[in-house]
Structures are given as C-alpha cells and as structure tokens.
Amino acid sequence: MTDVFYAKKNVRFFIVMISALLGFVIAVASATIVIKLKKNERYMDEKRDISHLVWTLDTVFEGSFSTIERFSDKKCDEHMLTDMRDAVESSPYVRSLGLIDNSGNMVCSTSRGMHFIPSVQLTHPIADILKKMNAGNVARAELSLIDGTHIVPNKKAIVLFGLYPSGIGLGTIDASLIARNLMSRSHDAVKAYLVISGKKMNAQGETFPDTFTDGGIEIQSLKYPYKIRIERAGSGDFVVILTAFTIFMISGLLAFFFIYQYTNRFLSMSRCLAYALRTGRITADVQPVFMMENRKPVGIEVLARWILDDERRISPSDFITDAEQSGDINNIAEHLITLIATKIDNGELALQEGFKVGFNIHPSHFRSKSLIGLCELFTAKVNRFGVRMVLELTERGELEKDDEMLLIIKMIKSLGVELAIDDFGASNSGLRYLSDGIFGCIKIDRSFLEEASVDKQTGIVLQNSVALAHQLGKDIVVEGIENDSQLKMLRKAFPAYGLMIQGYLWSKPFSVNAFNAWYSCQEIAKRKYFMMKK
Ligand code: C2E
Ligand code: CA
Ligand code: CA
C-alpha cells in the first residue's frame, strides 16, 4: 500500500513554501503601508512646525526692522544715540543698531557712538551689502548670518540691513538666542536649521555651510530672505524601517503560523488516515440491497468505517470529506476493494452467483489508471463466484469526462464492472449522466425520496426520473427506506419497475462477519427447509 504520509512530504514542503511566500507578501505590504503612513504623518507634523517657526521669526525680524526704521531718517546726535541705546535695551533680540549714510560710511552706532568710519574700512558683512548696493541688486531688507561680533562675542549674530532713502539702517540680533528659544524642538532624529545667505544654523547656534541635503522639508519666508529647513537624520528613517521590519516579521510569522497550523491539521489528518489504513483500522461494513418485490438480497454496498482503538467507530460522513480534500479517498477505495476481494476469495464472505458488490468511488479516481488495476484484481479474485463489481460514482465531486477518462471507463466496463450514479437527486442531481450509457444503475438518494413525500413537484420529478431510468434500461436502487409507509408508497408508485431498495427498514449496515453469518444462514435455511417442503 502506498504510504500516504511520505507521499505527502513534497506537498507539505510546497504548502510551507507557499505559506512563507504569502507571509512575506503580507509583511511587505504592511511594511509599505506603515512607511507611507508614517511618512505622511511626519510630513504633516514637520510642515506645521516649520510654518509656525517661520511665522515667529518673521514677527521677530519685523519688530527688529521697525526699531531700525524708527532711527533711519534721523540725524545722529547724543540725544538720538540715547534713544537708540534705550531701544536696544528694551528689545529682547536686538543687541546693537547703526546707521550708514548714502555714501556707505558708518555714521552712528550704539556700540561706537558717533564715530565716523569711512566705507573703505567697513568689513564683512557691511562691505558685502555695500557691494550689492553699488551693483544695484540689494533688497529692501537683507539678512546676514555671521560669527559673533564684539557685541555678541563667541556667539552667532544675524545682521539686519534696511534700505531707506537716507541710507542703510542696520541692527544686530543675537542669533544664538533665537536658536535656543525658537528652534529647540530639534532632537537627534530631526534637525531644524535657519538658512541665511549660504549658511545654516542649528538649534545649538552652530553654523555650517549650507550644502544641499535631500529628504528634508524647508519653507522660505515670504517677507525676509531666509528659510527654515528640517533635516531628518538617518536614525529617523531607521526607526521607521525598524518598525516596518518588525511588523513585517510579526505579520509574516503570523501568516506562516496560521497556514502552517491549518496545513498541519490537514496533513496530520492525512497522516492519521494513512496510519489507520496501514494498521487495518479502516474497515468495511456492508449493507444489503434487496429486490423490492420479494425482499431477496441481491447486492451489498461496501461502506468505510474507521475504528478507533477503544472500538468506537467514526462515521464516514465525518472523515470522508477530509479524505476527499487530502486525496486519501482513493487509498480508502483501494483498501476496501482489496479487503473485500480477499474476503470473497478466501470464503469469509460467501455470496451467491449474480450478487452485486458496490464500492463508493470518488470522481477523481476515474482519472487514475490504478482504478483499472483494482478492478482487474477484484474481478480476478471473485469472477469464479459469479459476483459482479459495481462502482458507485459519489456525487460530491464533478465527473468531467475527457478522452483519457472515457478510455479508463471503457477498460473498466470491459472487465464486466458496472457503474452506478450514487445519490441521484441530491444536490448534483446526476440527471445529465442518465443519457450517456455509461451508467447501468441509479441510486436514488434518501433526500430525494423524503422531499418527494412532502412536495408534489418533487414527487413528479421523482416519478418521471424513475420512469425515464427504467425506460433507458437502468437498474434502480432507492436508498434510505426506513419505514413501511415509504415502502408502501414505492410499491404503489412503481409496481413494475423491478426496483431495489436499501435502507434500515430491511437491514442496517453489518460488519462483514455479521453479514456473512446472517446471509449464509438465510440461504442455508431457505435451501434446507423450503427444499424439504417441496
Ligand atoms: P452513501 O454512499 O449514500 O451510503 C449510504 C449511506 O446511507 C450510509 O451511511 C448508510 O449507512 C446510510 N443509510 C442506509 N440506509 C439508511 C436509512 O434507512 N436511513 C438512514 N438515515 N441512512 C441510511 P454511511 O455509512 O454513514 O456513509 C455515508 C456516506 O459516506 C456514504 O453515503 C458515502 O457517500 C460515503 N462513504 C462511505 N464509505 C465510503 C467509501 O468507501 N468511499 C467513499 N468515497 N465514500 C464513502
Ligand atoms: Ca454509495
Ligand atoms: Ca447514496
């Protein structure tokens, strides 16, 4: 016998690989979604943050420029200097104010008083602004980020230049203070920079050349020449990737686990069935089929039984579906055919000439040449007793006929094996098989009979199906006859159709030994006593 478990090892490997692949796909999909959502959420947060920062800085610069403007058209004298110094004192960010006349000379400053400094002696950043002014491309408001002056030593400063009719008003503000107060939301993963004239300053007040960086968000102020940029250090993305990867792994493992569990359950059922077959725990009961007119037993149907070690029996209704799904169903048929053939061959099951032995065969089995081998085996062992083999096509699956299958059926029939349509009138009615001449018998399902007894329309369909099958020369077995009224009804409806019946009314399924005892005793008794009377 084929060892199903080992045959299934490849299937198992295949299923596990498919599970892993599915897990991987789910994981990649969830990781992508997480990254997308995170990025979107981060983008919105950061955009809101820097918009707010730009608005705050614009307000700071606006206040500082209006302080500068207040003194831009005034003559530098002691009085004005005092006012300028008071303004510096009262401003939170401005540290110095100064004035440059239209010729570019420094004429007044809060730090040097009325000291005149000719334009040629002025250095960066004033010299740069003067150059721009001479070139005619200076804006009304300019900013310059510089290293600390003597006014803000060891710190950074932003110099504000306002262009007025009387010259240039300038103010120095404490850039480090701005950095500390306004940009402190920066942290390891997210760095905010104030970008002015080719330099950028971080929250610690450190400045760097403004090299191009990708992946950040920046907003340019609409009022003054500066930008705020948020740059994300690699570690930020690392956190996102790590999160995504974790979700990737967890979802992948979960998918793997569930699919593995499912296939494991499925495959362990297959393994258990294989074990039960190997150890003879799958065995056969047989249920007689009688001629309706005279209660003569004319056949049996072989029914699978799974017997547990504690002798409890599992009904085929419970395990046949699993066996069909796992492909073990055909091994069960193989086992039962071999078992019954052996029992008839060695006399454990003594049947009269012309007796029919029916086996339930799944449609998939009709695609396998092994079924021919089984029929050969059976007929070789039982032909000398005149016993006929019947294959009942169980209607749970479709029988899709093609040339290969028709050839298999032809070879089976050439061995004298008959085919029957099982469960006729149940969900997959089997009506379409009636006309094709392959099947010599129909077995009318219990449910069909039950429905016909309560529903007039179904009654008509049953009546006509039986008449049609009879006209086509088919044997007709009615299954599931449990009581006298059913029998009466059948006898009334189909008096002359040579109907056979199978059901609890005349016999429940027997174990093979019990059947043999019952059947042979009946035959011996009939022979002895009826023959004696004659
Ligand atoms: P089935 O082929 O229609 O077999 C007849 C079923 O009806 C059997 O149930 C039988 O015990 C039951 N039966 C017979 N007379 C009566 C009755 O008067 N009343 C009621 N309520 N039931 C009756 P079982 O043995 O439980 O088998 C159930 C089904 O399992 C079978 O239905 C058949 O489709 C499947 N099966 C059983 N053995 C095999 C097998 O070896 N191979 C395959 N492929 N299927 C099998
Ligand atoms: Ca059957
Ligand atoms: Ca049936």
XYZ file of C-alpha atoms and ligand atoms in Angstrom:
582
model
C 0.000 0.000 0.000
C 1.195 3.498 -0.769
C 2.384 5.286 2.309
C 0.346 8.436 2.083
C 2.289 10.299 4.706
C 5.602 10.036 2.906
C 3.956 10.717 -0.437
C 2.651 13.937 1.112
C 6.069 15.215 2.176
C 6.513 17.121 -1.064
C 3.057 18.582 -0.737
C 3.918 19.683 2.764
C 7.123 21.353 1.595
C 5.186 23.048 -1.186
C 2.498 24.294 1.201
C 5.050 25.560 3.702
C 6.879 27.407 0.921
C 3.609 28.932 -0.266
C 2.853 29.935 3.350
C 6.256 31.552 3.682
C 5.752 33.405 0.413
C 2.316 34.561 1.480
C 3.719 35.688 4.829
C 6.423 37.589 3.004
C 3.887 39.309 0.728
C 1.681 40.285 3.672
C 4.743 41.561 5.527
C 5.998 43.654 2.611
C 2.522 45.081 2.085
C 2.152 46.020 5.759
C 5.679 47.464 5.892
C 4.957 49.622 2.852
C 1.711 50.859 4.362
C 3.424 51.670 7.667
C 6.230 53.572 5.941
C 3.728 55.504 3.826
C 1.501 56.385 6.780
C 4.451 57.323 8.971
C 5.990 59.477 6.280
C 2.737 61.231 5.632
C 2.085 61.830 9.312
C 5.680 63.051 9.797
C 5.470 65.337 6.800
C 2.295 66.978 8.084
C 3.754 67.411 11.589
C 7.001 68.883 10.354
C 5.322 71.198 7.899
C 3.111 72.562 10.653
C 6.144 73.022 12.926
C 8.255 74.947 10.464
C 5.345 77.110 9.276
C 4.935 78.141 12.877
C 8.668 78.822 13.207
C 8.695 80.985 10.080
C 5.750 82.940 11.366
C 7.536 83.515 14.722
C 10.817 84.535 13.101
C 9.020 86.865 10.700
C 7.492 88.538 13.748
C 10.932 88.860 15.424
C 12.501 90.334 12.277
C 9.540 92.617 11.720
C 9.882 94.012 15.258
C 13.642 94.482 14.822
C 13.266 96.189 11.430
C 10.660 98.577 12.760
C 13.108 99.514 15.565
C 15.817 100.131 12.910
C 13.380 102.152 10.773
C 12.498 104.431 13.681
C 16.016 105.916 13.546
C 16.732 105.659 9.823
C 15.789 109.230 8.852
C 17.190 110.990 11.917
C 20.437 112.868 12.343
C 22.957 111.184 14.570
C 23.419 113.136 17.810
C 23.766 112.382 21.503
C 20.027 112.501 22.010
C 19.347 110.019 19.235
C 22.123 107.734 20.430
C 20.497 107.600 23.861
C 17.162 106.702 22.219
C 18.870 104.019 20.134
C 20.570 102.530 23.193
C 17.243 102.550 25.085
C 15.629 100.722 22.151
C 18.400 98.089 22.226
C 17.953 97.720 25.981
C 14.235 97.145 25.689
C 14.357 94.736 22.709
C 14.607 91.015 23.507
C 16.752 90.146 20.486
C 18.364 93.352 19.125
C 21.886 93.865 20.508
C 23.034 96.913 18.511
C 21.773 99.451 15.999
C 23.707 101.513 13.447
C 23.309 103.898 10.528
C 25.212 104.132 7.258
C 24.831 107.194 5.085
C 24.113 107.185 1.363
C 27.862 107.183 0.611
C 28.354 103.977 2.571
C 30.075 105.433 5.641
C 29.134 104.334 9.136
C 27.960 107.482 10.888
C 26.361 106.259 14.020
C 26.200 103.100 16.095
C 25.085 102.138 19.562
C 28.426 100.457 20.172
C 30.823 103.136 18.770
C 28.729 106.246 19.214
C 29.076 108.994 16.633
C 32.354 107.594 15.422
C 32.712 108.066 11.632
C 34.020 105.025 9.817
C 34.633 105.504 6.091
C 33.149 102.866 3.804
C 36.553 101.516 2.767
C 37.255 100.478 6.369
C 33.991 98.598 6.733
C 34.331 94.815 6.593
C 32.031 91.813 6.157
C 29.046 91.776 6.187
C 28.594 95.530 5.710
C 31.117 95.587 2.859
C 29.110 92.867 1.035
C 25.868 94.817 1.339
C 27.586 97.955 0.054
C 28.868 95.959 -2.909
C 25.372 94.697 -3.632
C 24.057 98.220 -3.259
C 26.591 99.550 -5.755
C 25.665 96.741 -8.136
C 22.031 97.815 -7.694
C 20.727 94.419 -6.580
C 20.227 94.966 -2.876
C 16.769 94.185 -1.436
C 14.837 96.470 0.913
C 15.593 94.053 3.723
C 18.740 91.937 3.841
C 19.969 89.424 6.381
C 23.414 88.081 7.066
C 24.378 85.268 9.433
C 27.816 85.900 10.922
C 30.100 84.651 13.657
C 29.869 86.742 16.817
C 30.955 90.328 16.898
C 32.411 92.206 19.840
C 28.780 92.872 20.732
C 27.807 89.199 20.872
C 31.205 87.521 21.386
C 31.529 83.706 20.966
C 28.034 83.602 19.559
C 26.377 83.910 16.195
C 24.651 87.046 15.088
C 22.197 87.971 12.400
C 22.757 91.367 10.892
C 19.616 93.068 9.545
C 20.009 95.699 6.831
C 17.100 98.013 5.977
C 17.382 100.158 2.863
C 15.951 103.675 3.435
C 16.108 106.963 1.470
C 18.646 108.362 3.952
C 20.942 105.304 3.762
C 21.117 101.888 5.420
C 19.836 101.155 8.901
C 21.361 98.096 10.468
C 20.738 96.050 13.553
C 22.471 93.040 15.074
C 20.403 90.413 16.743
C 21.534 87.530 18.930
C 21.210 84.501 16.640
C 22.160 82.018 19.350
C 19.293 83.274 21.493
C 16.915 82.795 18.567
C 18.300 79.305 18.040
C 17.864 78.368 21.679
C 14.422 79.911 22.123
C 12.793 79.149 18.842
C 14.377 76.083 17.366
C 14.670 73.921 20.459
C 12.186 71.338 19.098
C 15.088 69.775 17.255
C 16.203 66.407 18.544
C 18.503 63.628 17.438
C 16.358 62.439 14.600
C 15.010 65.790 13.461
C 17.240 68.842 12.999
C 15.869 72.315 12.353
C 18.095 74.879 10.605
C 17.809 78.562 9.977
C 19.255 79.105 6.491
C 20.537 82.569 5.617
C 22.840 83.676 2.797
C 24.511 80.292 2.126
C 24.919 79.374 5.797
C 22.757 77.332 8.114
C 22.486 77.452 11.910
C 21.211 74.667 14.113
C 19.387 74.799 17.455
C 22.702 74.848 19.327
C 23.666 78.004 17.460
C 26.357 76.241 15.408
C 26.736 77.326 11.807
C 27.687 75.292 8.730
C 27.961 75.957 5.045
C 24.564 75.210 3.536
C 25.245 72.139 1.457
C 22.292 70.653 -0.381
C 20.518 67.920 1.536
C 17.815 65.670 0.249
C 14.778 64.388 2.075
C 14.169 67.442 4.260
C 11.360 69.942 4.236
C 12.001 73.663 4.002
C 9.870 76.771 3.931
C 11.064 80.102 2.573
C 9.821 83.189 4.394
C 7.714 85.381 2.124
C 8.848 88.517 3.964
C 12.603 88.131 4.520
C 15.457 86.303 2.771
C 15.739 83.201 4.965
C 14.405 79.661 5.099
C 13.686 77.189 7.831
C 14.638 73.660 6.993
C 14.011 70.411 8.788
C 16.515 67.731 8.009
C 15.938 64.170 9.119
C 18.976 62.363 10.335
C 19.347 58.760 9.102
C 18.308 57.444 12.505
C 14.774 58.784 11.982
C 14.256 56.644 8.930
C 15.988 53.851 10.749
C 13.240 53.907 13.388
C 10.572 53.781 10.678
C 12.360 50.978 8.863
C 12.854 49.091 12.108
C 9.141 49.453 12.950
C 8.153 48.348 9.482
C 10.567 45.463 9.619
C 9.184 44.349 12.983
C 5.641 44.453 11.608
C 6.975 42.676 8.533
C 8.385 39.893 10.663
C 5.400 39.603 13.004
C 2.773 39.559 10.262
C 4.897 37.197 8.183
C 5.324 34.844 11.111
C 1.619 35.029 11.967
C 0.616 34.206 8.399
C 3.147 31.407 8.367
C 1.923 30.118 11.733
C -1.780 30.069 10.801
C -1.255 28.498 7.421
C 1.185 26.024 8.876
C -1.295 25.167 11.624
C -4.051 24.679 9.102
C -1.980 22.534 6.766
C -0.559 20.697 9.726
C -4.025 19.816 10.943
C -4.951 18.840 7.443
C -1.781 16.861 6.912
C -1.919 15.227 10.311
C -5.431 14.073 9.451
C -3.923 12.668 6.296
C -1.167 11.046 8.365
C -3.727 9.573 10.763
C -5.779 8.188 7.894
C -2.642 6.667 6.387
C -1.805 5.157 9.752
C -5.350 3.829 10.184
C -5.192 2.272 6.715
C -1.763 0.732 7.422
C -2.849 -0.739 10.715
C -6.175 -2.080 9.485
C -8.279 0.366 11.480
C -10.174 1.356 8.348
C -12.513 -1.451 7.648
C -15.726 -2.167 5.794
C -19.336 -2.610 6.764
C -21.712 -3.882 4.167
C -25.360 -3.008 3.704
C -27.613 -5.356 1.748
C -29.641 -4.227 -1.237
C -32.951 -6.067 -1.704
C -35.398 -6.631 -4.506
C -38.443 -4.625 -3.512
C -40.940 -7.206 -4.723
C -39.678 -10.174 -2.657
C -37.051 -8.870 -0.174
C -34.403 -11.011 -1.805
C -30.867 -9.747 -1.106
C -29.224 -9.113 -4.462
C -26.282 -6.959 -3.570
C -24.323 -5.116 -0.933
C -22.833 -1.682 -0.665
C -19.414 -1.519 0.965
C -19.193 1.346 3.465
C -15.976 2.560 5.052
C -15.607 2.532 8.839
C -12.773 3.940 10.901
C -12.485 2.033 14.154
C -10.550 3.639 16.989
C -8.508 1.643 19.477
C -11.351 1.893 22.022
C -13.595 0.292 19.366
C -15.603 3.447 18.804
C -16.455 3.944 15.132
C -16.036 7.150 13.197
C -18.754 7.632 10.643
C -17.649 8.105 7.047
C -19.785 11.248 6.931
C -17.218 12.671 9.356
C -13.949 11.629 7.722
C -14.780 11.135 4.038
C -14.791 14.895 3.363
C -11.306 15.238 4.901
C -10.146 12.239 2.911
C -11.536 13.747 -0.272
C -9.698 17.004 0.351
C -6.415 15.337 1.191
C -6.604 12.887 -1.722
C -6.695 9.889 0.647
C -10.154 8.934 -0.576
C -8.719 6.813 -3.362
C -6.453 4.956 -0.956
C -9.540 4.105 1.085
C -11.258 2.722 -2.029
C -8.105 0.738 -2.844
C -8.029 -0.651 0.678
C -11.709 -1.638 0.706
C -11.679 -3.230 -2.744
C -8.612 -5.296 -1.815
C -10.120 -6.229 1.552
C -13.497 -7.378 0.181
C -11.876 -9.191 -2.769
C -9.699 -11.131 -0.347
C -12.640 -11.976 1.912
C -14.735 -13.266 -1.001
C -11.729 -15.128 -2.372
C -10.982 -16.901 0.900
C -14.643 -17.607 1.732
C -15.010 -15.203 4.647
C -17.713 -13.549 2.583
C -19.818 -16.071 0.727
C -22.069 -14.550 -1.932
C -24.383 -16.154 -4.422
C -23.925 -16.015 -8.150
C -25.103 -12.742 -9.690
C -24.650 -10.884 -6.406
C -23.500 -7.262 -6.814
C -20.878 -5.621 -4.634
C -20.900 -1.813 -4.741
C -17.973 0.424 -3.858
C -18.125 4.197 -3.451
C -15.683 5.816 -5.865
C -14.737 9.462 -5.909
C -14.833 11.057 -9.403
C -11.090 11.814 -9.224
C -10.418 8.077 -9.101
C -11.840 7.718 -12.600
C -8.845 9.723 -13.827
C -6.386 7.218 -12.424
C -5.288 4.073 -14.226
C -4.848 2.483 -10.807
C -8.632 2.035 -10.742
C -8.317 -0.346 -13.718
C -5.729 -2.338 -11.760
C -8.113 -2.551 -8.792
C -10.987 -3.734 -10.968
C -8.700 -6.354 -12.513
C -7.664 -7.517 -9.081
C -11.261 -7.712 -7.842
C -12.650 -9.488 -10.887
C -9.725 -11.909 -10.956
C -10.479 -12.903 -7.360
C -14.303 -13.046 -7.491
C -15.249 -13.938 -11.064
C -15.352 -17.640 -10.279
C -18.193 -16.956 -7.817
C -20.190 -15.046 -10.431
C -20.099 -11.934 -8.220
C -20.324 -8.560 -10.035
C -18.462 -5.427 -9.067
C -20.317 -2.077 -9.103
C -18.569 1.287 -8.842
C -20.835 3.961 -7.364
C -19.850 7.409 -8.548
C -20.207 9.538 -5.446
C -21.637 12.862 -6.398
C -19.549 15.057 -4.128
C -17.232 15.987 -6.991
C -17.697 16.625 -10.677
C -17.019 13.946 -13.245
C -15.504 15.872 -16.115
C -15.326 13.418 -18.914
C -12.453 13.575 -21.356
C -10.884 11.067 -23.721
C -8.499 9.699 -21.121
C -11.263 9.161 -18.584
C -13.602 7.629 -21.139
C -10.841 5.187 -22.047
C -10.394 4.229 -18.391
C -14.178 3.758 -18.048
C -14.248 1.668 -21.217
C -11.500 -0.623 -19.904
C -13.267 -0.959 -16.553
C -16.548 -1.858 -18.230
C -14.803 -4.364 -20.466
C -13.944 -6.263 -17.289
C -17.684 -6.670 -16.619
C -17.722 -3.988 -13.928
C -20.920 -1.907 -13.697
C -21.165 1.774 -12.933
C -23.850 3.387 -10.812
C -24.805 7.017 -10.201
C -24.860 7.456 -6.456
C -27.046 9.949 -4.591
C -29.245 10.556 -7.588
C -31.498 13.573 -6.969
C -29.302 15.086 -4.256
C -27.555 18.436 -4.829
C -25.713 17.412 -8.013
C -28.646 15.548 -9.418
C -26.830 13.235 -11.845
C -29.611 13.713 -14.404
C -27.008 14.604 -17.005
C -25.396 11.154 -16.634
C -28.641 9.306 -17.386
C -28.462 9.554 -21.137
C -24.817 8.740 -21.812
C -24.991 4.964 -21.488
C -22.020 4.743 -19.125
C -24.042 4.049 -16.030
C -26.177 0.945 -15.726
C -27.721 1.845 -12.380
C -29.012 4.862 -10.440
C -29.167 5.013 -6.666
C -31.887 7.414 -5.623
C -30.813 9.492 -2.679
C -32.705 9.381 0.591
C -33.222 13.149 0.497
C -34.886 12.918 -2.909
C -37.397 10.400 -1.613
C -38.017 12.415 1.552
C -38.671 15.614 -0.382
C -40.884 13.795 -2.862
C -43.091 12.594 0.002
C -43.836 16.172 1.092
C -43.520 18.161 -2.115
C -45.795 17.420 -5.080
C -43.430 18.888 -7.700
C -40.510 16.806 -6.447
C -42.856 13.801 -6.420
C -43.494 14.340 -10.117
C -39.754 14.715 -10.841
C -39.031 11.502 -8.941
C -41.807 9.628 -10.659
C -40.540 10.697 -14.081
C -36.852 10.177 -13.304
C -37.552 6.601 -12.263
C -39.735 6.029 -15.341
C -37.021 7.504 -17.564
C -34.247 5.439 -15.969
C -36.426 2.346 -16.341
C -37.083 3.122 -20.000
C -33.349 3.550 -20.524
C -32.853 0.099 -19.060
C -31.108 1.155 -15.847
C -31.238 -0.696 -12.581
C -32.836 1.470 -9.894
C -31.950 1.330 -6.209
C -33.886 3.509 -3.777
C -31.806 4.374 -0.726
C -32.819 5.179 2.819
C -36.059 3.232 3.175
C -36.739 3.412 6.886
C -40.410 2.630 7.295
C -43.379 0.730 5.903
C -45.164 3.777 4.585
C -42.181 4.606 2.347
C -42.155 1.028 1.117
C -45.891 1.119 0.518
C -45.610 4.338 -1.380
C -42.840 2.925 -3.578
C -44.728 -0.282 -4.236
C -47.757 1.733 -5.248
C -45.883 4.203 -7.435
C -43.503 1.797 -9.142
C -45.108 -1.664 -9.141
C -43.460 -2.959 -12.285
C -40.017 -1.325 -12.375
C -38.023 -4.071 -10.675
C -36.922 -1.581 -8.012
C -34.255 -2.461 -5.471
C -34.207 -0.931 -2.054
C -31.532 -0.240 0.532
C -32.416 1.029 3.958
C -32.718 0.486 7.653
C -36.225 -0.979 7.268
C -34.816 -4.244 5.975
C -31.232 -4.004 7.092
C -28.757 -1.656 8.647
C -25.109 -1.951 7.553
C -23.414 -5.057 9.012
C -19.826 -5.902 9.749
C -18.621 -8.361 7.108
C -18.666 -11.241 9.619
C -22.173 -10.410 10.826
C -23.420 -10.089 7.286
C -21.858 -13.410 6.317
C -23.484 -15.146 9.254
C -26.882 -13.592 8.502
C -26.765 -14.158 4.752
C -25.366 -17.664 4.697
C -27.824 -18.772 7.409
C -30.725 -17.358 5.413
C -29.566 -19.187 2.335
C -28.880 -22.440 4.155
C -32.237 -22.253 5.953
C -34.132 -21.435 2.787
C -32.405 -24.227 0.908
C -32.940 -26.804 3.619
C -36.484 -26.107 4.792
C -38.092 -24.900 1.614
C -36.479 -27.592 -0.431
C -37.550 -30.194 2.165
C -41.174 -28.994 1.947
C -41.087 -29.253 -1.785
P -23.909 6.602 0.604
O -22.989 6.100 -0.429
O -25.164 7.225 0.153
O -24.166 5.399 1.558
C -25.366 5.202 2.175
C -25.395 5.830 3.489
O -26.722 5.869 3.940
C -24.616 5.036 4.507
O -24.151 5.921 5.513
C -25.715 4.169 5.114
O -25.395 3.684 6.379
C -26.817 5.162 5.137
N -28.157 4.535 5.162
C -28.539 3.374 4.577
N -29.827 3.162 4.833
C -30.280 4.187 5.571
C -31.545 4.536 6.137
O -32.559 3.831 6.008
N -31.598 5.687 6.838
C -30.520 6.468 7.007
N -30.662 7.595 7.712
N -29.290 6.198 6.479
C -29.207 5.069 5.758
P -22.657 5.916 5.918
O -22.168 4.510 6.024
O -22.585 6.776 7.120
O -21.947 6.560 4.713
C -22.170 7.893 4.433
C -21.581 8.269 3.147
O -20.165 8.208 3.213
C -21.938 7.321 2.014
O -23.185 7.622 1.533
C -20.838 7.604 1.035
O -21.129 8.760 0.284
C -19.678 7.898 1.934
N -18.852 6.725 2.020
C -18.924 5.679 2.831
N -17.938 4.802 2.568
C -17.237 5.313 1.539
C -16.103 4.883 0.783
O -15.551 3.803 0.989
N -15.668 5.685 -0.207
C -16.279 6.861 -0.497
N -15.811 7.588 -1.491
N -17.323 7.302 0.191
C -17.825 6.535 1.192
Ca -22.966 4.885 -2.174
Ca -26.032 7.117 -1.831
